[in-house]
Structures are given as structure tokens and as C-alpha cells.
mmCIF file of C-alpha atoms in Angstrom:
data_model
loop_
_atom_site.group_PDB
_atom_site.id
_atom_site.type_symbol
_atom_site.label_atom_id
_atom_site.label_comp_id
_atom_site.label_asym_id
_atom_site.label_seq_id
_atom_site.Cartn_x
_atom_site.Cartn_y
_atom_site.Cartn_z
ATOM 1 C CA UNK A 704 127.557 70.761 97.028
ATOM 2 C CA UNK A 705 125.066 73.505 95.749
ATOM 3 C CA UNK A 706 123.998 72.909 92.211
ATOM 4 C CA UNK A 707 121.220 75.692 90.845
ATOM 5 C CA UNK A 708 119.201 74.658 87.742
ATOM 6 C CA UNK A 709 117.526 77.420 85.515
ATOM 7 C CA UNK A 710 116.472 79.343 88.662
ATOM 8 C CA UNK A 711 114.131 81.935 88.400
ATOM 9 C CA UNK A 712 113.245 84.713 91.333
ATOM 10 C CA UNK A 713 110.399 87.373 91.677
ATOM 11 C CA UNK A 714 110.533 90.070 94.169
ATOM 12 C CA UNK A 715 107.155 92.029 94.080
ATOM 13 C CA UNK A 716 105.801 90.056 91.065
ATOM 14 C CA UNK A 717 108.887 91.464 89.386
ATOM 15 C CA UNK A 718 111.343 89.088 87.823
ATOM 16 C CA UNK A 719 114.679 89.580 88.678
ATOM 17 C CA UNK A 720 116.350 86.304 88.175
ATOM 18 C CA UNK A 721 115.958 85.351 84.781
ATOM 19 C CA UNK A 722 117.290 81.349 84.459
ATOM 20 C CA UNK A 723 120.360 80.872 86.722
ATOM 21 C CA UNK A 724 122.176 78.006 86.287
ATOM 22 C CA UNK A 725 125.279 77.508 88.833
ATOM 23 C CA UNK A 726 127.424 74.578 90.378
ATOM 24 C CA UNK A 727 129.652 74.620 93.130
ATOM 25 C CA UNK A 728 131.667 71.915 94.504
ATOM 26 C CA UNK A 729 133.133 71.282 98.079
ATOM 27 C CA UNK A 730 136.163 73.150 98.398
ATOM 28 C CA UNK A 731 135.261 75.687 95.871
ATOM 29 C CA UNK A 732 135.627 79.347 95.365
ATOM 30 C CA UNK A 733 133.878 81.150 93.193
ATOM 31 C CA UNK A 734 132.680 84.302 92.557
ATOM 32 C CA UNK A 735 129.826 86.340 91.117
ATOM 33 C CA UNK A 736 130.975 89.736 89.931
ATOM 34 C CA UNK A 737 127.876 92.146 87.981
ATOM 35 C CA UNK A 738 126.902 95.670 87.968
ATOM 36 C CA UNK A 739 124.383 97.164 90.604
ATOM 37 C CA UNK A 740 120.683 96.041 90.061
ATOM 38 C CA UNK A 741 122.111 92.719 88.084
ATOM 39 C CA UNK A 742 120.778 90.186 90.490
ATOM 40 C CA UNK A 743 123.616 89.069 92.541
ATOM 41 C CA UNK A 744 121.979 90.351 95.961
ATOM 42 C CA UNK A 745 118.746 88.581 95.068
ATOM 43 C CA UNK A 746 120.607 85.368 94.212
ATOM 44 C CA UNK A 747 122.246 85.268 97.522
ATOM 45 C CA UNK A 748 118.564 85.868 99.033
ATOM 46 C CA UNK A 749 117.449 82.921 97.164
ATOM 47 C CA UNK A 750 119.669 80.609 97.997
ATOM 48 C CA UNK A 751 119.377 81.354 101.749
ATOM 49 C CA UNK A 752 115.946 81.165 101.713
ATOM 50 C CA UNK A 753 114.784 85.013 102.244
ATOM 51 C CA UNK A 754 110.915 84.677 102.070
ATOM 52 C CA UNK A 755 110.738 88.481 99.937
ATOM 53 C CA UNK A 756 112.311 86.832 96.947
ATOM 54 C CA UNK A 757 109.873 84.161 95.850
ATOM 55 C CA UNK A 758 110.416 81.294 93.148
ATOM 56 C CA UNK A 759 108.955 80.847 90.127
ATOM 57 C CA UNK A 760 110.942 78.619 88.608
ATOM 58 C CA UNK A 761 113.857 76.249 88.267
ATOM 59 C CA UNK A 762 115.140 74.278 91.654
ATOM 60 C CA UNK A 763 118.091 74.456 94.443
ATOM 61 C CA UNK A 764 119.892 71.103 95.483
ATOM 62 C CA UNK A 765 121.894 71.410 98.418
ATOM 63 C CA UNK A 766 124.136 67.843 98.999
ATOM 64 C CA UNK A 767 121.723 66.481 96.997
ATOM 65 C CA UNK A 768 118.616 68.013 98.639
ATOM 66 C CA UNK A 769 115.950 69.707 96.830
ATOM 67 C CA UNK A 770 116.444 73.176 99.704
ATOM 68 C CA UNK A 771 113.948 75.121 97.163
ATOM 69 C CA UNK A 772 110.687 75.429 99.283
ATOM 70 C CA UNK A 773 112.550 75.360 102.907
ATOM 71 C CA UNK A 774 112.949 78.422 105.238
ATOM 72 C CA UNK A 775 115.931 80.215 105.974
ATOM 73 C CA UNK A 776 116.118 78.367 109.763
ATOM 74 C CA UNK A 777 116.080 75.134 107.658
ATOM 75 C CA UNK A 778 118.637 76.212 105.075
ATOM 76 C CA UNK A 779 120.855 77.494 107.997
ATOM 77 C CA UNK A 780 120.736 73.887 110.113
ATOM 78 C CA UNK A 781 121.906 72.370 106.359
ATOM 79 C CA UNK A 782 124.980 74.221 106.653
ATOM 80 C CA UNK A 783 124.485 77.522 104.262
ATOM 81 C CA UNK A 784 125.480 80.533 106.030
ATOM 82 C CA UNK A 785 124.794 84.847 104.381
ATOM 83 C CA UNK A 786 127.379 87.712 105.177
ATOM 84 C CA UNK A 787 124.682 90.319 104.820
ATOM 85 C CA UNK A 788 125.214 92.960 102.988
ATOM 86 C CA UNK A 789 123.854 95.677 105.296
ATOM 87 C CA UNK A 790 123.323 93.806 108.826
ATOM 88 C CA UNK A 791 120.567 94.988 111.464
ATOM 89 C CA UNK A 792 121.934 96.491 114.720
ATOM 90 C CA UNK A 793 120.623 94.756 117.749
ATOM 91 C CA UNK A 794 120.132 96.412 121.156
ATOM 92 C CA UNK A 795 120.733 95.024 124.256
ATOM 93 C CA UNK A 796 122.837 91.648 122.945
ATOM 94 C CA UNK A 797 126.840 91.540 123.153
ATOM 95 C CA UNK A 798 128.085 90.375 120.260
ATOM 96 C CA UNK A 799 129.894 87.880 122.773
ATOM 97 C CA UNK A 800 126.441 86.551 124.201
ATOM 98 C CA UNK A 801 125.263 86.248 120.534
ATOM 99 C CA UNK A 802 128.474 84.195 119.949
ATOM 100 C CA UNK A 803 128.128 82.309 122.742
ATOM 101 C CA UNK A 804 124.493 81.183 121.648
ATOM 102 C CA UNK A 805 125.493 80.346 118.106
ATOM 103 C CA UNK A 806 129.359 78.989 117.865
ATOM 104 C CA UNK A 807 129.930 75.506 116.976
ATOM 105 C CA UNK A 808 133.343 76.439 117.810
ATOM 106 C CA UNK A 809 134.997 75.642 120.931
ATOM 107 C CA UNK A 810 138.816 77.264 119.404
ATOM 108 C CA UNK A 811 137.252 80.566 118.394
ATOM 109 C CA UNK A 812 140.129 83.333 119.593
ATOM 110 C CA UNK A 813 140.209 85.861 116.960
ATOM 111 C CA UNK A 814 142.545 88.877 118.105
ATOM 112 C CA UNK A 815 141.662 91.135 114.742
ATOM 113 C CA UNK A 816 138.061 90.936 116.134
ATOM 114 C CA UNK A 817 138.368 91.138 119.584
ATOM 115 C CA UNK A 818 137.248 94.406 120.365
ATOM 116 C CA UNK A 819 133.810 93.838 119.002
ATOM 117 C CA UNK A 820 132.758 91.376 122.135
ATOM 118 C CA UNK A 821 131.640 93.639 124.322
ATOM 119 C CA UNK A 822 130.151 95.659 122.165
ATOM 120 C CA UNK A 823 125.867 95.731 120.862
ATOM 121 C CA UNK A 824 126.045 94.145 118.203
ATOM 122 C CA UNK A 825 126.103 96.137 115.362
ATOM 123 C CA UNK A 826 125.260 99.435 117.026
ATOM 124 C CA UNK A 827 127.291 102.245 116.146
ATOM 125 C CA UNK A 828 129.554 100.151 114.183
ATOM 126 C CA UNK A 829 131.590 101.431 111.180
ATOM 127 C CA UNK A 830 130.932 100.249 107.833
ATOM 128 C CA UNK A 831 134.102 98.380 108.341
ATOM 129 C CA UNK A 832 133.323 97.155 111.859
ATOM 130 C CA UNK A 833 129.958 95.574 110.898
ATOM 131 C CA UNK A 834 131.553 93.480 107.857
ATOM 132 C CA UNK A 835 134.019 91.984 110.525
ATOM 133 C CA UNK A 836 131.009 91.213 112.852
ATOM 134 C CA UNK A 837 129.354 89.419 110.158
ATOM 135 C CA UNK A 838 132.510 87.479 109.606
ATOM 136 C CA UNK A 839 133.129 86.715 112.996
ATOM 137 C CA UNK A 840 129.590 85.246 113.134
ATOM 138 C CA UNK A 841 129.785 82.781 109.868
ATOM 139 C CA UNK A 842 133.131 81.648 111.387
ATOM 140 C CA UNK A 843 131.864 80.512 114.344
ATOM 141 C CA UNK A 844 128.899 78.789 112.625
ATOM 142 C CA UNK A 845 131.581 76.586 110.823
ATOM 143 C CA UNK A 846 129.297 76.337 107.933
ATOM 144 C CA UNK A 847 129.324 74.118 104.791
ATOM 145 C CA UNK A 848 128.566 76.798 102.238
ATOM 146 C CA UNK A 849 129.818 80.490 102.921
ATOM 147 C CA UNK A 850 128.028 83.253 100.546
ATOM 148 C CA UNK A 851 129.729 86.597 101.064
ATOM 149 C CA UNK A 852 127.602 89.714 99.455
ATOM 150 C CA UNK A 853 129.734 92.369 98.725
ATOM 151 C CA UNK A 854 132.190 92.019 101.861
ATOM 152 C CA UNK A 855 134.628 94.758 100.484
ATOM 153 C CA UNK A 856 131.907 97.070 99.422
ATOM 154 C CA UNK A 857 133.082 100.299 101.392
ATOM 155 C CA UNK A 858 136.440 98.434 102.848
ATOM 156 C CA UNK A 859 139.868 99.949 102.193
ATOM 157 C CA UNK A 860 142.414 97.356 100.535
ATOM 158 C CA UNK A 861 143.939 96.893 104.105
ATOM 159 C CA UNK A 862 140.826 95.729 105.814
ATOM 160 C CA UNK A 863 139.867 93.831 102.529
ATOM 161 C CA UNK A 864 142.975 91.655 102.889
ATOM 162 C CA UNK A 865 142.653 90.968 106.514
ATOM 163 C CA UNK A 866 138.754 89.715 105.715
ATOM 164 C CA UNK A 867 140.194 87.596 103.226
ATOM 165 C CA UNK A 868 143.119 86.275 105.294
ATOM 166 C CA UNK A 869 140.547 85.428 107.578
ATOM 167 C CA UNK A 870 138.591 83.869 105.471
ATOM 168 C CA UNK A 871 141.544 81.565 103.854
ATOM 169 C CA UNK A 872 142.551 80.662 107.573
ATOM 170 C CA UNK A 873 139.450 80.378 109.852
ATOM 171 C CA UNK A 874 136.917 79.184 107.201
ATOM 172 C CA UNK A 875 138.452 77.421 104.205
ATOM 173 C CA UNK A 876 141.858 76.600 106.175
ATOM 174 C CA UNK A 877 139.975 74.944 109.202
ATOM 175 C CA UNK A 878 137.757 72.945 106.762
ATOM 176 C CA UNK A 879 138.770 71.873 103.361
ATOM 177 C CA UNK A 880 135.787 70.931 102.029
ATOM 178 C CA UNK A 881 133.425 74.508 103.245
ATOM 179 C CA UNK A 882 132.817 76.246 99.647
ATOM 180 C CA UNK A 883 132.703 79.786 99.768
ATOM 181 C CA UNK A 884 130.455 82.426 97.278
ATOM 182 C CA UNK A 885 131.805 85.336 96.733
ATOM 183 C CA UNK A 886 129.453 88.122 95.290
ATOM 184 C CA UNK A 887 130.984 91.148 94.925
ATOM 185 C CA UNK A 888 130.623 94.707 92.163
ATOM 186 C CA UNK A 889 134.352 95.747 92.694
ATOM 187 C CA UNK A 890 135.800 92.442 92.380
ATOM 188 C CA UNK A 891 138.737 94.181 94.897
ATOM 189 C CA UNK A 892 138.672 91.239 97.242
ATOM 190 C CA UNK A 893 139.006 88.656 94.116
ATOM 191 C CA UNK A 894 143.190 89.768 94.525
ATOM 192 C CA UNK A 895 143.020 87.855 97.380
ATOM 193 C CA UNK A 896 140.980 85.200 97.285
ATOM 194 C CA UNK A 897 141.457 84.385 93.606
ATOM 195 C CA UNK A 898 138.718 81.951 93.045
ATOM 196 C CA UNK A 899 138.727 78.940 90.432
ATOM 197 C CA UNK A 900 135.708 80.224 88.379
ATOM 198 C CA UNK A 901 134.036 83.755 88.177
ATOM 199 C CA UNK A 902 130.256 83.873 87.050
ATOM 200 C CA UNK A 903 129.276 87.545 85.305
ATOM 201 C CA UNK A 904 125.827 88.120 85.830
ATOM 202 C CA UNK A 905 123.963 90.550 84.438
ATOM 203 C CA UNK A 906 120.066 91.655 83.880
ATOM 204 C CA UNK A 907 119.391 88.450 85.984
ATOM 205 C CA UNK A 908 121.552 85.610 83.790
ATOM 206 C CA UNK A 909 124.948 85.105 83.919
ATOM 207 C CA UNK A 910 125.944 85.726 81.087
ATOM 208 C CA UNK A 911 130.304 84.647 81.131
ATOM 209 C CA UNK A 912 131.752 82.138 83.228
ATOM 210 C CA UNK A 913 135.464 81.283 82.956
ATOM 211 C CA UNK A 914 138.588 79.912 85.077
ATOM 212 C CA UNK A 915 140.563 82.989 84.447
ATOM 213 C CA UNK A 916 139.155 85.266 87.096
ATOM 214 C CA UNK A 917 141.870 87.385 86.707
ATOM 215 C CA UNK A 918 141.262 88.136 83.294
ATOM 216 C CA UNK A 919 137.448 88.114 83.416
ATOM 217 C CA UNK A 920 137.972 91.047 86.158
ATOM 218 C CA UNK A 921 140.535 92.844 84.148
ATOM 219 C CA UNK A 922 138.179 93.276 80.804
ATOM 220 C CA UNK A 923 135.718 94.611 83.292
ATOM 221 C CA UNK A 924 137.777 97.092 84.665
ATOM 222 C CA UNK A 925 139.286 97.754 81.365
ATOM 223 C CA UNK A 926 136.263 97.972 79.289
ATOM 224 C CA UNK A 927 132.807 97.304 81.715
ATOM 225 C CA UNK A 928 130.255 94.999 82.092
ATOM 226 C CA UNK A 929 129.265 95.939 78.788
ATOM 227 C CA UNK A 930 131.891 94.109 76.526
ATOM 228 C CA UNK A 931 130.378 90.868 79.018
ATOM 229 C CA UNK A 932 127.325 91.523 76.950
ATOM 230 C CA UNK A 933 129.086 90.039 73.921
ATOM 231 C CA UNK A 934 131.033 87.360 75.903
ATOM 232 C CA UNK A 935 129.570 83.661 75.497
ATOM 233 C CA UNK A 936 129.686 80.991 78.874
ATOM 234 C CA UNK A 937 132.868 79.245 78.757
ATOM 235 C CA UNK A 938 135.449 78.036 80.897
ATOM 236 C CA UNK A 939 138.442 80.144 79.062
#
């Protein structure tokens, strides 16, 4: 579905992407765990299309579609969909009018999320509150590609596994084939939503990649993103 060859990213003439190379298949979970100021923010930006983070190098394919020079409106009517990290408050719209202009679904009845419909969206949310707007929002764009950025950043492990149950039964469960991006520093919403490869990025290249995500997240707790330093890409 999205397949990322030697990608390379400037933001303010600085590089910050380095030579990403990243394949993801329909159905597919993976994640993208580093430590802060590693890139993973910036690679979300740059495969949505966000016009501050400018490339220099290496392409995007999206289903087989060069996406690399389009905008994010284009990128967005493909089928790639951003959980932003720190979403914009908007004054004036209900986040039930906003739904109402952008859901392409007709069954969307969410009770955990229900009491954010009449509200602005975004204003005066929690921290908590405005990473279950912006989840309510991708689910009702019923998207092909999902990238999350950091959703449990600043969640307790209760609201982190009702984002993820979410997530397994509104997004992945009510299409098969939508892959999901999960880029995260904790790695606490991995216990959850255990994906089939985890990608360690850090000073712009990832630099591990293996099908044990379990382990992978593990040595990091256990020893940092430093010992990834010595680890070479594989898949064990």
C-alpha cells in the first residue's frame, strides 16, 4: 500500500530525514518507536503531505502512485488520514457539524465518544479528550492508511486501551485491508495493538526493524535507544 524509498526531508534547510526506507502492506500494523527529536513526527508530516517539511530526496508510492509532490487535500482524497499530535481548537464548529461534513460513515454511533458532539471542537479539551476527537474524526473518514503520532503520549493505560480497542474495532475490524502507522516514544499502546513489524528510528534512519515488537520494545525499555545504535535491520 505505502512503500517509501530512501526518503529524505528538510525542515528549514535542515535535514531531518536522513534515507527512510519503509513498506507497508494492506492490513498491516506497524509501528515506529524512537526517542524525541529522531524524526518520527516529521515522517508522519511527510507522508501526509505537510508543506513545512520539504523533500529532497527519495520518493512516496501510495497504491502504486508516486503521492511525493501532491498536497495534503490530495493525499487525504487517496485515502491517508494523520492523528495529529497536538490538534488546533476550532471556535464556533461542533465537533458533530464537523462530523457531519466529513463522515463517509453512515453507522458511526460511538458511545465512548459521545459526549464530545456538542462540544467546539477541541476547545477546552483535555489532553485525553482531544486524542479521542482526533480518533473519532479518522474513523469516520474510513481511510485506507491510518498514521497515529504518539496517540498515548499523555494517556493513562485505561484510556490507551480503549483508543486501541477502538482502533481494532471501528478501523481495522470494519475494514480488513485499512493499514494503520503507529508512531509512538513510549511504545505503551504497542501492548495492545501488537503490530507485525516495529521500525526504530533514530537521528533520521531507522536504524532496527524486526517482527518481534515485543522484544524490540523490551531492550528499549531495558537498556534505551542506545543499544538500537548497535542493532543491524533485520526481521528477528
Amino acid at each position: 500500500m505505502l512503500k517509501i524509498e530512501n526518503l529524505k526531508v528538510k525542515s528549514r534547510d535542515k535535514e531531518i530525514l536522513k534515507g527512510i526506507d519503509l513498506e507497508i502492506k494492506e492490513g498491516e500494523v506497524q509501528a515506529v518507536l524512537g526517542p524525541n527529536a529522531s524524526g518520527k513526527s516529521t515522517l508522519a508530516q511527510a507522508i501526509m503531505g505537510n508543506p513545512k517539511y520539504r523533500v529532497s530526496g527519495g520518493k512516496m508510492l501510495f497504491e502504486g502512485k508516486d503521492i511525493s509532490k501532491l498536497g495534503m487535500e490530495k493525499r487525504a482524497k487517496l485515502g491517508l488520514a494523520l492523528s495529529w499530535q497536538n490538534p488546533p481548537a476550532v471556535k464556533g464548529l461542533k465537533m458533530s457539524q464537523l462530523l457531519e461534513k466529513i463522515s463517509k460513515r453512515k453507522d458511526l454511533k460511538i458511545k465512548e465518544t459521545e459526549a464530545l458532539l456538542n462540544r467546539e471542537v477541541n476547545l477546552d479539551f483535555s489532553g485525553g479528550e482531544k486524542k479521542m476527537s482526533e480518533l473519532l474524526q479518522i474513523i469516520s473518514l474510513n481511510p485506507k492508511l491510518v498514521i497515529f503520532d504518539e496517540l498515548d503520549s499523555g494517556l493513562d493505560v485505561k484510556r490507551i486501551e480503549l483508543a486501541s480497542k477502538l482502533i481494532k474495532k471501528e478501523i481495522l475490524g470494519k475494514n480488513p485491508k485499512t493499514a494503520v502507522l503507529i508512531i509512538t516514544h513510549s511504545g505503551s499502546i504497542l501492548n495492545f495493538l501488537k503490530p507485525s513489524i516495529a521500525n526504530v528510528i533514530v537521528g533520521g534512519r531507522i536504524i532496527c526493524r524486526s517482527n518481534d515488537y515485543k522484544k524490540t520494545f523490551q531492550d528499549i525499555k531495558k537498556y534505551g535507544y542506545e543499544k538500537c545504535k548497535h542493532c543491524k535491520l533485520s526481521s528477528n
